[in-house]
Coordinates of C-alpha atoms in Angstrom, one line a residue:
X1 CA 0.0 0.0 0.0
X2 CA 1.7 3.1 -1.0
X3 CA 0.4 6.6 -0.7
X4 CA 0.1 9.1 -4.5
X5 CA 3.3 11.1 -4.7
X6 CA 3.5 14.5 -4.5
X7 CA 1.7 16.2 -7.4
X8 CA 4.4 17.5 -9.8
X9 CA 5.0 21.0 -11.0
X10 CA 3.4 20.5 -14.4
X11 CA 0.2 18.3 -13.2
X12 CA -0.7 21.3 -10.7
X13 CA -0.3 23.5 -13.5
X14 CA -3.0 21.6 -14.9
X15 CA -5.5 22.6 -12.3
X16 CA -5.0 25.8 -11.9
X17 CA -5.4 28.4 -14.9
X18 CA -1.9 29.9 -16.1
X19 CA -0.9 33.5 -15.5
X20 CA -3.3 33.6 -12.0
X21 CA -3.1 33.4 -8.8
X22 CA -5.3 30.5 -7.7
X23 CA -6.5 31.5 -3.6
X24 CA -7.1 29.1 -1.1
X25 CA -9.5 26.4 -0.6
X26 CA -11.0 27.7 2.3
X27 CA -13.8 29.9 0.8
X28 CA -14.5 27.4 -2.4
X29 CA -15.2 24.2 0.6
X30 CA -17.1 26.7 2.2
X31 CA -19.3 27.8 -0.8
X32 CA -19.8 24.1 -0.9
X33 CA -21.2 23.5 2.5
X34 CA -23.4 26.6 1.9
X35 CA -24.6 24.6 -0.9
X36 CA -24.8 21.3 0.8
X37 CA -26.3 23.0 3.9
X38 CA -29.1 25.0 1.9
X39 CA -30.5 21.9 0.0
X40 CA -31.0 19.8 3.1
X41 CA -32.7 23.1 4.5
X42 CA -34.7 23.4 1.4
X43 CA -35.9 19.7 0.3
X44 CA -35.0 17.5 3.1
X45 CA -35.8 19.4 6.6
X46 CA -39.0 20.8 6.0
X47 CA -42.1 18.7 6.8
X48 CA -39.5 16.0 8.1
X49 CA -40.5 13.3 10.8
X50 CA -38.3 11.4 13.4
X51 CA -37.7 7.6 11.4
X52 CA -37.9 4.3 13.7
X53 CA -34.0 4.4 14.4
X54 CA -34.0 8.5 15.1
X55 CA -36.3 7.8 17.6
X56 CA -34.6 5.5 19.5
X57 CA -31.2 7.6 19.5
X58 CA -32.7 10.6 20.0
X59 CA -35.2 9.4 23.3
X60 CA -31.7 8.8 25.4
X61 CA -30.8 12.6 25.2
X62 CA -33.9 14.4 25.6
X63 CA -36.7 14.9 22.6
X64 CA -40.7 13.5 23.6
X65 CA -40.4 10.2 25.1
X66 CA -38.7 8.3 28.0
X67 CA -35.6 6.3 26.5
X68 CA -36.3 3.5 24.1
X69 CA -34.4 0.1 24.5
X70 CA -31.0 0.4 23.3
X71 CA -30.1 -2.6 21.4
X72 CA -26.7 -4.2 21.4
X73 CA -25.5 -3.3 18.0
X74 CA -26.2 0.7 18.7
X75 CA -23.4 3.0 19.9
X76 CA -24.1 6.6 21.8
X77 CA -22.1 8.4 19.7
X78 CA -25.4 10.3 17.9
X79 CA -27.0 10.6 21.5
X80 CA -24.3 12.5 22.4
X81 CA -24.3 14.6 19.2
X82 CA -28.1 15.4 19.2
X83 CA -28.2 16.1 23.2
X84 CA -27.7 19.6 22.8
X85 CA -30.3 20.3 20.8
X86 CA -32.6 17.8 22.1
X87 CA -32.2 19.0 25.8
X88 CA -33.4 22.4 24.6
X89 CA -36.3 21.4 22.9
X90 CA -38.5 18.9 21.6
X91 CA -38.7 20.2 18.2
X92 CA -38.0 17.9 14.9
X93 CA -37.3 20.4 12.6
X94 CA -35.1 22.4 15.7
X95 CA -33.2 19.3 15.5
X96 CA -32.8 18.9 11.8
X97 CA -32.0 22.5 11.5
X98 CA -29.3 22.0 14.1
X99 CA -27.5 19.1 12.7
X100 CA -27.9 20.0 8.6
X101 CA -25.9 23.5 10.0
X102 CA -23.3 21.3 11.8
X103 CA -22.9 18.2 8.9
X104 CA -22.2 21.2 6.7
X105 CA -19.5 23.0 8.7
X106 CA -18.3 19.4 9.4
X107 CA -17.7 18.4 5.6
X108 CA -16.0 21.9 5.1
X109 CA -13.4 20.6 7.8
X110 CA -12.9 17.4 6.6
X111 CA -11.9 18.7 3.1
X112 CA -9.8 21.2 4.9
X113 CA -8.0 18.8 6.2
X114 CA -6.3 17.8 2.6
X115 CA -5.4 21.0 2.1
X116 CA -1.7 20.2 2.1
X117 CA -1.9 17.0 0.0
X118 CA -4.5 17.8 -2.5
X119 CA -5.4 21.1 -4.7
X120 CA -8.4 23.1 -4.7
X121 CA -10.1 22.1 -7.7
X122 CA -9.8 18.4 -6.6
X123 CA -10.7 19.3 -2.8
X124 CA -14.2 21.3 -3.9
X125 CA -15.1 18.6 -6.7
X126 CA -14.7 15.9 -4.2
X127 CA -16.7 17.6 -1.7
X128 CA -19.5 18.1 -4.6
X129 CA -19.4 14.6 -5.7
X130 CA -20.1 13.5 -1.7
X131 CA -22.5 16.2 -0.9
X132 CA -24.4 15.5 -4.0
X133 CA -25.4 12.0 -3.4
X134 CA -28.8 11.2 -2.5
X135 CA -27.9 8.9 0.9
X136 CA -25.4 12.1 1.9
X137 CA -28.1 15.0 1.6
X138 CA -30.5 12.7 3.2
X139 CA -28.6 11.6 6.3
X140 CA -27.1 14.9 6.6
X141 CA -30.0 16.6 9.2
X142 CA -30.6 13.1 10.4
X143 CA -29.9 11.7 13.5
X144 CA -28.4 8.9 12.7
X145 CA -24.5 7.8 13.1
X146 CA -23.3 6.7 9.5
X147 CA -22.7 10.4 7.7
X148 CA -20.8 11.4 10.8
X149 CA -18.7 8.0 10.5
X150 CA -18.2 9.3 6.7
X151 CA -17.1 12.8 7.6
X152 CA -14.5 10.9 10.8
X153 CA -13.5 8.5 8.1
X154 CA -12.5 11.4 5.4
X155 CA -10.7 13.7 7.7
X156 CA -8.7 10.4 9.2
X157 CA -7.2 9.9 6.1
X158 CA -6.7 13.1 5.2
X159 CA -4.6 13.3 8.7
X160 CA -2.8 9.9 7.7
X161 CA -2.1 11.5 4.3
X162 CA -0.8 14.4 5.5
X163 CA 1.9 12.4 7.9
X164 CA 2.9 10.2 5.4
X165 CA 3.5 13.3 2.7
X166 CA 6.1 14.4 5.3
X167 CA 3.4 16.7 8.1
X168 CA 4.4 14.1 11.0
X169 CA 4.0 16.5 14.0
X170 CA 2.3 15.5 16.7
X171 CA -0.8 17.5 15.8
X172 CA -1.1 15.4 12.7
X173 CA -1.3 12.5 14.4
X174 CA -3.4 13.6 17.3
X175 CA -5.9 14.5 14.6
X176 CA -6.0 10.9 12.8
X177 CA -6.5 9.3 16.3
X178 CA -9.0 12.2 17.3
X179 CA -11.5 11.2 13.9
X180 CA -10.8 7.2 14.4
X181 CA -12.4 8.3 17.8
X182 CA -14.9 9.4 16.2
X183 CA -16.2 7.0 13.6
X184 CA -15.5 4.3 16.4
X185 CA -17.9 6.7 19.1
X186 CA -20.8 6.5 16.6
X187 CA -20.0 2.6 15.2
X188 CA -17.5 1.4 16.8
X189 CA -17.3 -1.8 13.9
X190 CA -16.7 1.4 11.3
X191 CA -13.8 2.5 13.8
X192 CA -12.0 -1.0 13.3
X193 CA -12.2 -1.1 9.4
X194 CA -11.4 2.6 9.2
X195 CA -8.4 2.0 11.5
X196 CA -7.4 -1.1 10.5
X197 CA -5.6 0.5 6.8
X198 CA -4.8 3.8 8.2
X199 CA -2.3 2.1 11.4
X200 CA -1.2 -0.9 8.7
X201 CA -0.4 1.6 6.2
X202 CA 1.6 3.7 9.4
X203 CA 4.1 0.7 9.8
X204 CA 4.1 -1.2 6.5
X205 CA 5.2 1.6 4.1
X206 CA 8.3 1.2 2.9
X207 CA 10.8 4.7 3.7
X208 CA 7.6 5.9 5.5
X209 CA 7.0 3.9 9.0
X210 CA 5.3 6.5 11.0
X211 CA 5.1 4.3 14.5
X212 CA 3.7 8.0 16.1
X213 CA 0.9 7.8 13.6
X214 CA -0.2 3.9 14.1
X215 CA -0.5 4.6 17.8
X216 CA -2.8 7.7 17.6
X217 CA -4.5 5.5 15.3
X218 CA -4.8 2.3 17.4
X219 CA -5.5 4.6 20.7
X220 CA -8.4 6.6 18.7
X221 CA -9.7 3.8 17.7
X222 CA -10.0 1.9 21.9
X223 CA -10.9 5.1 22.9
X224 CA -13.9 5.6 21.0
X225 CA -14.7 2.0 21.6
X226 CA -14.9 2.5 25.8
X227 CA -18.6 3.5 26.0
X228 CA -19.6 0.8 23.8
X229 CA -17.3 -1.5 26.2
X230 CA -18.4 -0.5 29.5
X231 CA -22.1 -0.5 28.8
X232 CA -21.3 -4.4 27.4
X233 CA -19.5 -5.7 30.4
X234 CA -22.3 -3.6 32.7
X235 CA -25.7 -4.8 30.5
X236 CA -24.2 -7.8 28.7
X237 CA -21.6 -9.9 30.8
X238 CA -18.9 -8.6 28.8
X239 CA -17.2 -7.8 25.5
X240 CA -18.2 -11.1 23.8
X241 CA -21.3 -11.5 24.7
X242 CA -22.3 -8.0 23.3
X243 CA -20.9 -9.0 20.3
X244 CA -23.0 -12.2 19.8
X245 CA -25.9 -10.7 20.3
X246 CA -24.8 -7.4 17.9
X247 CA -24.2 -10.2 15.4
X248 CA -27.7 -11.8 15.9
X249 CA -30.0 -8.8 15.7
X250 CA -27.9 -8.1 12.8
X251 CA -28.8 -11.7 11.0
X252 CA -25.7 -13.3 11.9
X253 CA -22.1 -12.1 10.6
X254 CA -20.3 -14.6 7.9
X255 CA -20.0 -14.7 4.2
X256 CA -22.9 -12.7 2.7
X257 CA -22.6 -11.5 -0.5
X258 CA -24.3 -8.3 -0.3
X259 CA -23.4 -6.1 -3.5
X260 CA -26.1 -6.8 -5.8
X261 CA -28.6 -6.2 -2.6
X262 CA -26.6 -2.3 -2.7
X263 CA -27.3 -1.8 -6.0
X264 CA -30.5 -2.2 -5.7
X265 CA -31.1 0.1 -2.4
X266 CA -30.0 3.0 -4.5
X267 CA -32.9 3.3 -6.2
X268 CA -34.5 4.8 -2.8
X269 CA -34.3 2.4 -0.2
X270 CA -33.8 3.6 3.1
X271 CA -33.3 -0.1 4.0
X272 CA -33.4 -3.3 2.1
X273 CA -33.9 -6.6 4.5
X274 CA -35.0 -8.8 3.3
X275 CA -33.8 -7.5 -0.3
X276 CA -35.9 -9.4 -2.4
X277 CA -36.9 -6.4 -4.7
X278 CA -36.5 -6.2 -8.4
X279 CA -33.6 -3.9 -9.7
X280 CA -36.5 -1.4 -11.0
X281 CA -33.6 1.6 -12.1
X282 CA -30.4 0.5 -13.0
X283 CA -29.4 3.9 -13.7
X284 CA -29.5 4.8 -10.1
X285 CA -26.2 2.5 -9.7
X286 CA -24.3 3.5 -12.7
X287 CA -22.1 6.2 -11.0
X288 CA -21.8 3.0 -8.1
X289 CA -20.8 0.6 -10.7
X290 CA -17.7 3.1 -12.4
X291 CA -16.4 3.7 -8.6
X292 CA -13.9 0.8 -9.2
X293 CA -12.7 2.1 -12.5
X294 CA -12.2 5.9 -11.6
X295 CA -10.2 5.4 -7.9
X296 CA -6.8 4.3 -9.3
X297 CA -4.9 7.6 -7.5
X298 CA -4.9 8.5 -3.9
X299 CA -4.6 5.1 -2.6
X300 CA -4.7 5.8 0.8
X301 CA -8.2 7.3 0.7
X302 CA -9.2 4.3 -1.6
X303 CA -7.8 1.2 0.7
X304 CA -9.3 2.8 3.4
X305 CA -12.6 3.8 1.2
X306 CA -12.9 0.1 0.6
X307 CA -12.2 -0.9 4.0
X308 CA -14.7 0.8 5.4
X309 CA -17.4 -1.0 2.5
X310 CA -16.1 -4.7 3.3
X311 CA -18.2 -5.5 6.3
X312 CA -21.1 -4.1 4.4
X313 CA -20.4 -6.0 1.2
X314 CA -19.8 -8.7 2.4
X315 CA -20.5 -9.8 5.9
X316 CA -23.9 -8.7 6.4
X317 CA -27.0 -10.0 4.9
X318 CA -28.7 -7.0 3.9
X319 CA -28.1 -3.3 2.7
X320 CA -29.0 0.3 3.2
X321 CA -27.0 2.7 0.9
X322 CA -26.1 4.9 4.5
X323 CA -24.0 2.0 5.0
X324 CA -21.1 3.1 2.4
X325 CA -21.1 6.7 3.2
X326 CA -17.7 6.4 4.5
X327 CA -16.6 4.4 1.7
X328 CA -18.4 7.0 -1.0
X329 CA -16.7 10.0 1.5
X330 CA -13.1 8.3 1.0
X331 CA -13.5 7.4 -2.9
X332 CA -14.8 11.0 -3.5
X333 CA -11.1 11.9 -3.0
X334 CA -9.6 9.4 -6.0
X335 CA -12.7 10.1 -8.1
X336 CA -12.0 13.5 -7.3
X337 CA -8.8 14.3 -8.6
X338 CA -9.5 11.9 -11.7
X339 CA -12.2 14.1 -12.8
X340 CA -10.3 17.4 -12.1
X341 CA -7.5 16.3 -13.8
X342 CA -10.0 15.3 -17.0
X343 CA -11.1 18.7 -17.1
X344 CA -7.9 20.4 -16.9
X345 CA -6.6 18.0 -19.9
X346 CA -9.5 19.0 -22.2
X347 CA -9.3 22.6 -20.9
X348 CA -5.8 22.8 -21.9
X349 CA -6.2 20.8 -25.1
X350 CA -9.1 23.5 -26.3
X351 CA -11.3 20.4 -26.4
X352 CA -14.9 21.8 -26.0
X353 CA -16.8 18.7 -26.8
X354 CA -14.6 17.0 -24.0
X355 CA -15.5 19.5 -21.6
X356 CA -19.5 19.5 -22.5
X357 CA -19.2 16.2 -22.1
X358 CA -17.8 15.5 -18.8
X359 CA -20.5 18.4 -17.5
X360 CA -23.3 16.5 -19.2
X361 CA -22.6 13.4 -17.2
X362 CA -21.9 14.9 -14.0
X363 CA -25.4 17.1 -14.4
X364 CA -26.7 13.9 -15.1
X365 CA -25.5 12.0 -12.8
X366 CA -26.6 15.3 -9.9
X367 CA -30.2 15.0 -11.7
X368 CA -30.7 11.4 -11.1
X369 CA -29.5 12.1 -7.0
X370 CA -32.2 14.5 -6.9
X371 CA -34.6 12.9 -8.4
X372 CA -34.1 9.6 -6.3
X373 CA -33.8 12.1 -2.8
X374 CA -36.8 13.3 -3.3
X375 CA -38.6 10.0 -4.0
X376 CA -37.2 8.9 -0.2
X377 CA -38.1 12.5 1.1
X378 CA -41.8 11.9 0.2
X379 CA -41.9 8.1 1.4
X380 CA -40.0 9.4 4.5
X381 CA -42.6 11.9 5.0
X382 CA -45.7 9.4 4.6
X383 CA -44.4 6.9 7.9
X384 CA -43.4 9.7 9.8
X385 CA -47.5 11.1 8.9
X386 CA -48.6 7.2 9.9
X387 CA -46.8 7.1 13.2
X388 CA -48.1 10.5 13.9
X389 CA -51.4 9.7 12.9
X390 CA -51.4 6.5 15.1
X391 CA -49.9 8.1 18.3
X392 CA -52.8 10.5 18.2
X393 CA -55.1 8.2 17.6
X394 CA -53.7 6.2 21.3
X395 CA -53.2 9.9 22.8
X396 CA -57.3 10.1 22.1
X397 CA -58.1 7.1 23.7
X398 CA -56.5 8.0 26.9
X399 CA -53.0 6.9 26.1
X400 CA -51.2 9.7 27.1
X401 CA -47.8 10.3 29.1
X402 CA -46.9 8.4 31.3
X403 CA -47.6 5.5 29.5
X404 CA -46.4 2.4 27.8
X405 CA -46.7 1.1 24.4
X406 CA -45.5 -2.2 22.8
X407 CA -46.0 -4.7 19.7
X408 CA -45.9 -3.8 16.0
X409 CA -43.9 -0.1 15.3
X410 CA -44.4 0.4 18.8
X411 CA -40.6 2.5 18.9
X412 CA -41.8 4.9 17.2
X413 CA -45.0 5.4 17.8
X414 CA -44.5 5.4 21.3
X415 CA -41.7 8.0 21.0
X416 CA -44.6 10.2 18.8
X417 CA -47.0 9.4 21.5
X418 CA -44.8 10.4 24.5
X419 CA -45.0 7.1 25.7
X420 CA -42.1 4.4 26.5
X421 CA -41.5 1.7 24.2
X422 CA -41.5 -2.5 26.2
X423 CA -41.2 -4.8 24.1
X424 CA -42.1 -8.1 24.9
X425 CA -40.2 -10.7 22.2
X426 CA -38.3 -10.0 19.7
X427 CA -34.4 -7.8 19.6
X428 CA -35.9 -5.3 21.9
X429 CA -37.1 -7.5 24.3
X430 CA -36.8 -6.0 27.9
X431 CA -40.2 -7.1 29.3
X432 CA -42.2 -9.7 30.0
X433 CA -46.1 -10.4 29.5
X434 CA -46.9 -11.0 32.7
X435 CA -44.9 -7.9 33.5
X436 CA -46.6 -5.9 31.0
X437 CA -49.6 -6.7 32.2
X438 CA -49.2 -5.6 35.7
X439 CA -47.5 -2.2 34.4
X440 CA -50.8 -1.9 32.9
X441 CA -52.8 -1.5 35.6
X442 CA -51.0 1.8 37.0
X443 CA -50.3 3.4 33.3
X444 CA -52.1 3.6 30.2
X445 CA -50.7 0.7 28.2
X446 CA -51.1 -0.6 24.6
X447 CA -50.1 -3.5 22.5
X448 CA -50.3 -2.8 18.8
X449 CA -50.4 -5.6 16.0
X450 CA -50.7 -6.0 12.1
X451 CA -53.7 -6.8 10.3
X452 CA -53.1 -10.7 10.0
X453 CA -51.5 -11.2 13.4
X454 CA -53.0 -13.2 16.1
X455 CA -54.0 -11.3 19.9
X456 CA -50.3 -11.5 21.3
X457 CA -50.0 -13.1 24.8
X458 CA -51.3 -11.7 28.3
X459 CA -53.8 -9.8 26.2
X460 CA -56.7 -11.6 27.9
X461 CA -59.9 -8.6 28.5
X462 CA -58.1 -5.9 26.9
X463 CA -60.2 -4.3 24.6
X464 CA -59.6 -4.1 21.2
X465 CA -59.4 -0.6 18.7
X466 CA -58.3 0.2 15.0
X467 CA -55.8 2.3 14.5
X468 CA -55.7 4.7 11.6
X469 CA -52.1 3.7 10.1
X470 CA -52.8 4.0 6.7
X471 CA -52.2 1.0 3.5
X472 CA -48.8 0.1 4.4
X473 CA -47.7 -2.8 6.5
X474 CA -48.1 -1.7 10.3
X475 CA -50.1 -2.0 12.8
X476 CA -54.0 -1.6 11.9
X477 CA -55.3 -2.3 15.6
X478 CA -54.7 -1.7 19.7
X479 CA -55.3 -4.0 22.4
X480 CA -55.8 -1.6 25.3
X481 CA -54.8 -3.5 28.3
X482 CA -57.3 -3.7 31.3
X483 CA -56.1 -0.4 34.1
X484 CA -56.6 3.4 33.1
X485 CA -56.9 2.8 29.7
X486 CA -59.4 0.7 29.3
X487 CA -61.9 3.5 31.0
X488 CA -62.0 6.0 27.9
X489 CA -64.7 5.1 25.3
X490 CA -63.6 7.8 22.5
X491 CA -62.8 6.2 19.2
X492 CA -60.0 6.3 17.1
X493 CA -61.3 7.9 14.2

């Protein structure tokens, strides 16, 4: 593994026009997180609901509901990103607001962290090329863990770049062990695969061995990891045993082939599990397909790009395109200075048609992101409308705060409803019936379940509503169980 070398005298002259001055990158990455910033504000935030995973992050800092169960694979990292805001209020769109501002000023950093090994031009395309994906301008006012693992991930390597160029002060290195923290604070499996090319390429290198640099790396990387590790040895009975059970909610880690299932998420699925959906779009993969063949420079970024995508690819069952965001962060910076250095060779060359060209399939390319961001915007929007519209529906008949909600969707509903989420079976299992039942008779509880199901267990005498959740699959009913609940006779409608 062996980092680019040194742009030489005559490639930057390709960048940069001849005969002018080219300034810094600092106010270019900064036009781009204006950019970035102002269309999560304008498409993404407004109208915006909490989603089933938001909810449960969001409930341990603050926000409308008592904490939700906290399964095994999570990490607090995004609790402790969104508890500012979410101490402060219980606003959604507060909270989008708050983090589209702060993923914005966060990508401008990361770039800014290349300065010293990349140019402009190739610094602001590859922060245009991330920001304009679909998956990157959705997750960006989310509160969810993977953008800010992509963000860690970029400026790591930019750090790790930077030492291995020649920068090896101690404030180099302090900064690739602070981002591994990072990453590893909001996932800490994204820490180890982010880690694990950036301290190998710190020793391994020949005429480079940077020992300073593999140790920031290796201690970023533990101590990002120690919340995850003292909650498993205080809720689990130690670091193994967490780690089973991470790997059974998550269907079990091993060979899975899971590239074709990635392809097919990028036509607008949030998640995709099981994936067993026809590839409706191909040409929502193409720019996923050329990633292999345009990431042949910068080879740090790209080793650590692909890294970061094996445990995805290949080790778990399903996909979600927030998954790669690190990877797509780390091969914008190859892709990057390919498509830069295209331009300035057609430029130069008075090539016209080359140029039109290469603008054409990037517009394109931007066009089709668009178009699939807002088709997940709008189906976004819809569940967050359902799980509002059946929280009110249990807030009118009586179950209102404090109370409990379990069964089908009940995470998020509960959270909408101001209620606490038990589960009874299932990954977030932390009660049981009989328990329920009891809990029942000093709060309002309620069990929800889908059309088809059968009356789940210790719902003996509860009595039995509809619930307005729309078409979709979810749950179309409530079993109020027998206590304060069960003395309200408004209806649902």
């Amino acid at each position: 593994m062996q980092e680019c070398p040194p742009l030489s005298p005559t490639r930057k002259a390709e960048f940069a026009r001849p005969g002018r001055r080219t300034s810094g990158p600092l106010p270019w990455l900064t036009a781009v997180g204006v950019v970035f910033a102002a269309v999560q504000l304008s498409f993404v935030v407004p109208g915006s609901g909490l989603a089933w995973d938001e909810t449960v992050y969001v409930s341990q800092a603050g926000g409308n509901a008592p904490p939700a169960f906290f399964s095994a694979p999570r990490a607090r990292g995004i609790s402790y990103l969104v508890a500012p805001a979410a101490a402060l209020t219980t606003s959604t769109t507060a909270l989008r607001v708050y983090l589209a501002l702060l993923s914005a000023a966060a990508l401008v950093v990361a770039l800014w962290v290349w300065r010293k090994v990349l140019p402009t031009p190739v610094l602001v395309c590859a922060g245009a090329l991330f920001a304009g994906l679909w998956p990157t301008l959705f997750y960006g006012p989310a509160a969810m863990p993977n953008l800010w693992c992509a963000l860690g991930a970029l400026a790591a390597a930019g750090w790790a770049a930077r030492a291995m160029r020649g920068d090896a002060g101690r404030a180099v290195a302090a900064g690739a062990g602070a981002a591994v923290a990072l990453v590893a604070l909001m996932r800490p499996a994204d820490g180890f695969w982010l880690a694990l090319p950036l301290a190998l390429a710190a020793v391994l290198v020949p005429g480079r061995r940077l020992p300073g640099l593999c140790a920031a790396v290796i201690g970023g990387l533990l101590a990002g990891c120690v919340p995850w590790t003292a909650e498993a040895y205080a809720h689990y009975g130690g670091l193994g045993p967490r780690l089973h059970r991470a790997g059974e909610i998550q269907g079990g880690l091993g060979w899975n082939l899971a590239i074709d299932d990635h392809l097919r998420a990028l036509a607008g699925r949030t998640l995709c599990r099981p994936c067993d959906i026809g590839w409706e779009n191909p040409a929502t993969a193409l720019w996923w397909v050329a990633l292999p063949l345009l990431t042949a420079a910068a080879l740090l970024a790209t080793a650590a790009g692909v890294s970061t995508a094996v445990p995805y690819l290949f080790l778990v069952e399903y996909a979600a395109p927030r998954f790669l965001l690190p990877a797509y962060a780390l091969l914008a910076v190859p892709v990057a200075e390919y498509v830069a250095y295209l331009f300035a060779r057609t430029r130069r060359a008075r090539r016209p048609a080359g140029v039109a060209a290469l603008t054409l399939a990037l517009t394109a390319h931007l066009a089709v992101q668009l178009s699939v961001l807002s088709h997940v915007v709008r189906t976004s929007h819809a569940t967050a409308a359902e799980f509002a519209s059946a929280a009110g529906a249990l807030n009118r008949l009586g179950v209102r705060p404090p109370c409990v909600v379990s069964g089908d969707h009940a995470v998020p509903i509960a959270y909408y409803a101001g209620c606490a989420s038990r589960q009874t079976d299932g990954h977030d299992a932390s009660i049981t019936p009989e328990e329920l039942r009891a809990l029942a008779r000093r709060v309002p509880t309620a069990v929800l379940t889908a059309e088809d199901e059968e009356p789940p267990s210790g719902t003996d005498g509860a009595r039995v509503v509809p619930l307005p959740f729309g078409r979709g699959p979810g749950p179309q009913r409530t079993y109020l169980l027998p206590g304060p609940a069960t003395g309200r006779t408004l209806s649902a409608g």
